[in-house]
Coordinates of C-alpha atoms in Angstrom, one line a residue:
Chain M
M1 CA 42.2 -25.9 -92.1
K2 CA 40.7 -28.0 -89.5
E3 CA 44.2 -29.8 -87.9
K4 CA 45.7 -26.4 -88.4
V5 CA 42.8 -24.9 -85.9
A6 CA 42.7 -27.9 -83.6
D7 CA 46.8 -26.3 -82.6
F8 CA 45.3 -23.6 -81.1
D9 CA 42.9 -25.9 -78.2
S10 CA 47.0 -26.8 -76.8
L11 CA 48.0 -23.1 -75.3
L12 CA 45.8 -23.3 -72.5
S13 CA 42.6 -24.6 -70.9
P14 CA 40.2 -22.7 -68.4
L15 CA 41.0 -24.6 -65.6
E16 CA 45.0 -24.2 -66.7
G17 CA 44.3 -20.6 -66.9
D18 CA 43.0 -20.9 -63.1
V19 CA 46.1 -22.6 -61.9
L20 CA 48.4 -19.8 -63.2
K21 CA 46.6 -17.0 -61.8
I22 CA 47.2 -18.7 -58.7
L23 CA 50.6 -19.6 -59.0
W24 CA 51.3 -15.9 -60.6
P25 CA 53.3 -13.5 -59.4
D26 CA 56.4 -15.8 -58.5
K27 CA 54.7 -18.3 -55.7
K28 CA 56.1 -21.5 -54.7
M29 CA 52.7 -23.5 -53.9
L30 CA 52.3 -27.1 -53.4
V31 CA 49.2 -29.1 -55.4
R32 CA 46.9 -29.3 -52.2
E33 CA 47.4 -25.2 -51.6
I34 CA 46.5 -24.6 -55.4
H35 CA 44.0 -27.0 -54.5
T36 CA 42.3 -25.4 -51.9
K37 CA 42.7 -22.0 -53.5
L38 CA 40.9 -23.1 -56.7
K39 CA 37.5 -21.5 -56.9
S40 CA 36.1 -24.1 -59.8
K41 CA 35.4 -27.6 -57.8
V42 CA 37.4 -30.6 -59.4
A43 CA 39.0 -33.2 -57.4
L44 CA 43.2 -33.3 -56.2
S45 CA 44.2 -35.6 -58.7
S46 CA 42.6 -33.3 -61.5
V47 CA 45.1 -30.5 -60.0
A48 CA 48.2 -33.0 -60.1
V49 CA 46.8 -33.3 -63.7
I50 CA 46.7 -29.6 -64.6
L51 CA 50.1 -29.4 -63.1
D52 CA 51.8 -31.8 -64.7
R53 CA 50.2 -30.5 -67.9
L54 CA 52.0 -27.2 -67.5
Y55 CA 55.1 -28.7 -66.3
D56 CA 55.5 -30.6 -69.7
K57 CA 54.7 -27.4 -71.8
Q58 CA 57.4 -25.9 -69.2
I59 CA 55.1 -23.5 -68.2
V60 CA 55.7 -24.4 -65.0
A61 CA 58.8 -25.7 -63.1
R62 CA 59.1 -27.9 -60.0
E63 CA 61.2 -29.3 -57.1
V64 CA 60.5 -32.6 -55.1
E65 CA 59.9 -32.0 -51.1
T66 CA 60.4 -35.1 -49.2
A67 CA 59.6 -34.0 -45.3
R68 CA 57.5 -35.5 -42.4
G69 CA 57.2 -38.6 -43.9
G70 CA 56.0 -37.8 -47.6
A71 CA 57.0 -36.2 -50.7
R72 CA 55.3 -33.4 -52.9
Y73 CA 56.0 -31.3 -55.5
I74 CA 56.7 -27.3 -55.4
Y75 CA 55.7 -25.8 -58.2
Y76 CA 56.4 -22.6 -59.7
P77 CA 55.8 -20.6 -62.6
T78 CA 58.5 -20.0 -65.0
Q79 CA 58.0 -16.8 -66.3
D80 CA 56.1 -13.7 -65.0
K81 CA 52.8 -12.8 -66.4
N82 CA 53.7 -10.3 -68.9
A83 CA 56.1 -12.6 -70.2
F84 CA 54.2 -15.5 -70.4
E85 CA 51.4 -13.3 -72.1
K86 CA 54.1 -12.2 -74.8
S87 CA 55.3 -15.9 -75.6
V88 CA 51.2 -17.1 -76.2
I89 CA 51.0 -13.8 -78.3
D90 CA 54.0 -14.6 -80.3
K91 CA 52.9 -18.4 -80.6
T92 CA 49.5 -17.4 -81.4
V93 CA 50.4 -14.9 -83.8
N94 CA 52.8 -17.9 -85.5
Q95 CA 49.9 -20.3 -85.6
L96 CA 47.6 -18.0 -87.3
I97 CA 50.6 -17.1 -90.2
K98 CA 51.4 -20.3 -90.7
A99 CA 47.6 -21.7 -90.9
F100 CA 46.4 -18.8 -93.1
G101 CA 49.5 -17.4 -94.5
P102 CA 49.0 -14.0 -96.6
N103 CA 45.3 -13.1 -95.6
A104 CA 46.7 -13.5 -92.0
V105 CA 49.5 -10.5 -92.8
S106 CA 47.3 -8.6 -94.3
Y107 CA 44.9 -8.8 -92.0
F108 CA 47.6 -7.6 -89.4
N109 CA 49.1 -5.0 -91.7
E110 CA 45.4 -3.2 -92.3
R111 CA 44.9 -3.8 -88.4
F112 CA 47.9 -2.1 -87.4
R113 CA 47.3 0.8 -90.1
K114 CA 44.2 2.0 -89.0
R115 CA 45.4 2.2 -85.0
Chain N
M1 CA 67.6 -78.3 -102.0
V2 CA 70.4 -79.6 -99.5
I3 CA 68.3 -77.9 -96.6
L4 CA 64.7 -78.9 -98.0
E5 CA 66.1 -82.4 -98.0
S6 CA 67.2 -81.9 -94.2
V7 CA 63.9 -80.3 -93.1
A8 CA 62.4 -83.7 -95.1
T9 CA 64.3 -86.0 -93.4
F10 CA 63.7 -84.6 -90.2
V11 CA 59.7 -84.3 -90.1
T12 CA 59.5 -87.9 -91.2
D13 CA 61.9 -89.9 -89.1
P14 CA 59.6 -91.2 -86.7
A15 CA 62.6 -90.9 -83.4
K16 CA 62.7 -86.9 -84.0
M17 CA 59.1 -86.4 -84.3
L18 CA 58.4 -88.4 -81.5
I19 CA 61.1 -85.9 -79.2
V20 CA 59.1 -83.3 -80.5
V21 CA 55.7 -84.2 -80.1
V22 CA 56.7 -85.6 -76.2
S23 CA 58.9 -82.3 -75.9
F24 CA 55.2 -80.1 -76.7
L25 CA 53.4 -82.3 -74.3
F26 CA 55.3 -81.2 -71.4
A27 CA 55.8 -77.8 -72.6
I28 CA 51.7 -78.1 -72.3
S29 CA 51.5 -79.7 -69.0
T30 CA 54.2 -77.3 -67.4
L31 CA 52.6 -74.6 -68.3
L32 CA 49.2 -75.5 -66.9
A33 CA 51.2 -76.9 -63.5
W34 CA 52.6 -72.9 -63.7
K35 CA 48.9 -71.7 -63.6
K36 CA 47.4 -73.6 -60.6
Y37 CA 50.8 -73.5 -58.4
S38 CA 52.0 -69.9 -59.9
K39 CA 56.2 -71.4 -59.4
P40 CA 58.4 -69.6 -62.1
A41 CA 60.6 -73.0 -61.7
L42 CA 58.0 -74.4 -63.6
L43 CA 58.1 -71.5 -66.4
Y44 CA 61.3 -72.5 -67.1
A45 CA 60.8 -75.9 -67.3
H46 CA 58.4 -74.6 -70.0
L47 CA 60.6 -72.7 -71.8
I48 CA 63.2 -75.5 -72.3
F49 CA 61.0 -78.0 -73.0
V50 CA 59.5 -75.3 -75.8
L51 CA 62.8 -74.8 -77.7
S52 CA 64.7 -77.9 -77.0
P53 CA 63.0 -79.4 -80.5
I54 CA 63.2 -76.3 -82.1
F55 CA 67.0 -76.3 -81.3
Y56 CA 67.1 -79.6 -82.0
F57 CA 65.7 -79.0 -86.1
A58 CA 67.6 -76.1 -86.4
L59 CA 70.8 -78.1 -85.5
S60 CA 69.9 -80.6 -88.1
I61 CA 69.6 -78.6 -90.9
N62 CA 72.7 -78.8 -93.4
C63 CA 72.5 -74.8 -93.8
S64 CA 75.9 -73.8 -95.5
L65 CA 74.6 -70.4 -97.3
S66 CA 76.5 -71.2 -100.0
V67 CA 74.5 -74.3 -100.7
I68 CA 70.9 -72.5 -100.4
R69 CA 68.5 -72.5 -103.7
G70 CA 65.4 -71.1 -103.5
L71 CA 63.2 -68.9 -101.6
L72 CA 62.2 -71.3 -98.8
S73 CA 65.7 -73.0 -98.3
W74 CA 67.4 -69.5 -97.5
C75 CA 64.5 -68.8 -95.1
T76 CA 64.9 -72.0 -93.4
A77 CA 68.5 -71.5 -93.5
L78 CA 68.0 -68.0 -91.9
F79 CA 65.6 -69.6 -89.4
A80 CA 68.0 -72.2 -88.0
K81 CA 71.0 -69.8 -88.1
F82 CA 68.6 -67.2 -85.8
I83 CA 67.6 -70.0 -83.0
I84 CA 71.2 -71.0 -83.2
Y85 CA 73.7 -68.2 -82.8
I86 CA 71.1 -64.9 -81.9
L87 CA 68.6 -66.5 -79.9
P88 CA 70.8 -67.5 -76.9
P89 CA 72.3 -64.2 -76.4
L90 CA 69.4 -62.7 -76.8
M91 CA 67.4 -64.7 -73.8
A92 CA 70.3 -64.3 -72.1
F93 CA 70.5 -60.4 -72.4
V94 CA 66.8 -59.8 -72.1
F95 CA 67.2 -62.3 -68.5
V96 CA 70.1 -60.4 -67.0
S97 CA 68.2 -57.1 -68.3
G98 CA 65.6 -57.9 -66.4
I99 CA 67.1 -59.6 -63.2
F100 CA 70.0 -57.3 -62.7
I101 CA 69.9 -54.0 -65.1
I102 CA 66.1 -52.5 -64.8
P103 CA 66.1 -52.9 -61.2
K104 CA 69.8 -51.1 -61.0
L105 CA 68.4 -48.2 -63.2
Y106 CA 65.5 -47.7 -61.7
K107 CA 67.4 -47.4 -58.1
R108 CA 69.5 -44.8 -59.2
R109 CA 66.8 -42.9 -61.0
G110 CA 64.6 -43.1 -57.5
K111 CA 66.0 -41.5 -54.4
Q112 CA 65.8 -43.8 -51.0
L113 CA 63.7 -42.9 -48.3
H114 CA 64.0 -43.6 -45.0
F115 CA 60.9 -42.5 -42.7
G116 CA 60.3 -43.7 -39.4
W117 CA 56.2 -44.7 -40.6
F118 CA 57.4 -47.1 -43.5
S119 CA 60.3 -48.9 -41.4
E120 CA 57.2 -49.6 -38.4
L121 CA 54.7 -50.7 -40.9
C122 CA 57.4 -52.7 -42.8
S123 CA 58.1 -54.4 -39.0
K124 CA 54.9 -54.9 -38.4
A125 CA 53.9 -56.7 -41.5
G126 CA 56.9 -58.7 -41.1
V127 CA 59.1 -57.8 -44.1
S128 CA 62.0 -55.9 -44.8
A129 CA 61.7 -53.6 -47.6
R130 CA 63.0 -50.5 -48.6
L131 CA 61.3 -47.1 -50.4
Y132 CA 62.1 -45.8 -53.4
L133 CA 61.3 -42.2 -54.5
L134 CA 60.7 -41.7 -58.5
D135 CA 60.4 -38.3 -59.4
K136 CA 56.8 -38.6 -61.5
A137 CA 53.7 -36.7 -61.3
K138 CA 51.7 -39.9 -62.2
P139 CA 50.9 -41.9 -59.1
E140 CA 52.9 -45.4 -59.3
A141 CA 53.8 -47.6 -57.2
F142 CA 55.7 -51.3 -57.7
A143 CA 58.0 -53.2 -56.4
L144 CA 61.2 -54.7 -57.7
G145 CA 62.9 -57.7 -55.5
E146 CA 63.2 -56.0 -52.0
S147 CA 62.7 -52.3 -53.0
I148 CA 59.1 -50.5 -53.3
F149 CA 59.2 -47.4 -55.8
V150 CA 56.8 -44.9 -55.7
S151 CA 56.4 -42.0 -57.4
V152 CA 56.2 -38.2 -56.0
G153 CA 52.3 -37.9 -57.7
M154 CA 51.1 -41.3 -55.3
F155 CA 52.2 -39.3 -52.1
E156 CA 50.4 -36.4 -53.1
I157 CA 46.8 -37.5 -54.3
L158 CA 46.7 -40.2 -51.4
S159 CA 46.3 -39.9 -47.4
R160 CA 48.3 -41.8 -45.4
E161 CA 45.8 -44.5 -44.8
E162 CA 45.0 -45.2 -48.8
L163 CA 49.6 -45.0 -49.0
E164 CA 49.6 -47.8 -46.3
A165 CA 47.0 -49.5 -47.9
V166 CA 49.3 -49.2 -51.0
L167 CA 52.5 -49.9 -49.5
L168 CA 51.6 -52.9 -47.7
H169 CA 50.1 -54.6 -51.1
E170 CA 53.6 -54.3 -52.2
L171 CA 54.5 -55.4 -49.1
H172 CA 53.2 -58.9 -49.8
H173 CA 54.5 -58.9 -53.6
V174 CA 58.3 -58.2 -51.6
K175 CA 57.2 -61.2 -48.8
S176 CA 56.1 -63.6 -51.9
N177 CA 58.6 -62.6 -53.8
S178 CA 55.9 -61.9 -56.7
S179 CA 58.0 -59.5 -59.2
W180 CA 59.8 -62.5 -60.1
N181 CA 57.2 -64.5 -60.9
K182 CA 56.3 -61.2 -62.8
F183 CA 59.0 -60.8 -64.7
S184 CA 59.7 -64.9 -65.6
A185 CA 56.1 -64.8 -67.0
V186 CA 56.9 -61.8 -69.4
F187 CA 60.1 -63.6 -69.9
V188 CA 58.5 -66.6 -71.0
R189 CA 56.3 -64.9 -73.5
L190 CA 58.7 -63.6 -75.3
F191 CA 60.4 -66.7 -76.5
S192 CA 57.7 -69.6 -76.4
P193 CA 54.9 -68.8 -78.9
I194 CA 52.5 -71.5 -76.9
A195 CA 53.2 -69.1 -73.7
W196 CA 50.9 -66.2 -75.6
F197 CA 48.3 -67.9 -75.4
S198 CA 47.8 -68.3 -71.9
S199 CA 46.7 -66.0 -69.4
D200 CA 48.3 -64.6 -66.6
S201 CA 48.4 -66.4 -63.0
V202 CA 49.9 -62.7 -61.6
E203 CA 46.0 -61.9 -61.0
E204 CA 46.3 -64.1 -58.2
D205 CA 49.4 -62.6 -56.9
E206 CA 47.7 -59.4 -56.9
L207 CA 44.2 -60.6 -55.4
A208 CA 46.3 -62.0 -52.6
A209 CA 48.3 -58.6 -52.2
D210 CA 44.7 -56.8 -52.2
E211 CA 43.9 -59.5 -49.6
F212 CA 47.2 -58.5 -47.8
A213 CA 46.7 -55.3 -47.2
C214 CA 42.6 -55.0 -46.3
R215 CA 43.0 -57.7 -43.8
F216 CA 46.1 -56.0 -42.0
Q217 CA 44.0 -52.6 -42.0
K218 CA 40.8 -54.6 -40.7
S219 CA 38.8 -52.6 -43.7
N220 CA 39.3 -52.7 -48.0
I221 CA 38.2 -48.6 -47.5
H222 CA 41.6 -47.3 -48.0
L223 CA 42.9 -49.4 -51.0
K224 CA 39.4 -48.9 -52.6
S225 CA 39.7 -45.2 -52.2
A226 CA 43.0 -45.1 -53.4
K227 CA 42.6 -47.3 -56.8
R228 CA 39.7 -44.8 -57.6
K229 CA 41.9 -42.1 -57.2
V230 CA 44.9 -43.5 -58.7
E231 CA 42.3 -44.3 -61.7
L232 CA 41.1 -40.8 -62.0
F233 CA 44.3 -39.7 -62.7

């Protein structure tokens, strides 16, 4: 049970959520630009780590730009906010059913019946 | 028990054991000399001295598999066959991969950059090198031969001065050919049991490279700051 509950932590951390809110909708931004816009005071390298994690999760994509004697990533979301929320809900529901089986299914049935 | 007889004959032969002991003594002294002088040739001499008695022993075993009796004989024959038939091509493969194939793979993965400021830096440092970009968010920089590989992540989190400090460090590795030293140390450690227990002389290469960067920039602030940022990642 403990292992199954821990799966939910893998969805999004608060900082990942903040970064995505800045990138939506369909913005293409540099790490430094996102860092400037973030309200919480985190190091630039932390923002770079967050974006790399989001890239590994395929929530954002990136391109390499070499210009002005340097190189950087331009990040952009792979889905719009609605599509992303739907995929999160879908994943969450699947995880609940996997963790709690029939109890989860009957809970959803009751809940939707009341609506 | 033909194999065990071969082993017994070998270890009880004073002339053969003298060769083994002298070889191992030379192996230890070449390793100690390498730690003092950091010359890769000494490492390879060490490897020859370590492996020679082992090959000599393997060749002296009459290890036709049809005469194997017992587990100890079987193991001894297998060891001898490994030493004679598998080890040399394995060493050759590792060596060729490290010297030729791996650098080529990195160059293919990377994108060569032609930045004016880098050419100027090389010119001022008196070193000729090529700069390659690796598509990785994790900040990394290393030298392979005359090429320096830097990840996108390095460009993103460091300022120009910090990046220059890192590149000067790597340029020193190019200048002193220390990637060859590092590769040799790893290669010899793979095949010499004695070298497993020795510590690296490559740390001295790292210190020298740091010193070079700091002397060039007349400060250690940028290099220290760069290292701190990279550690945070």
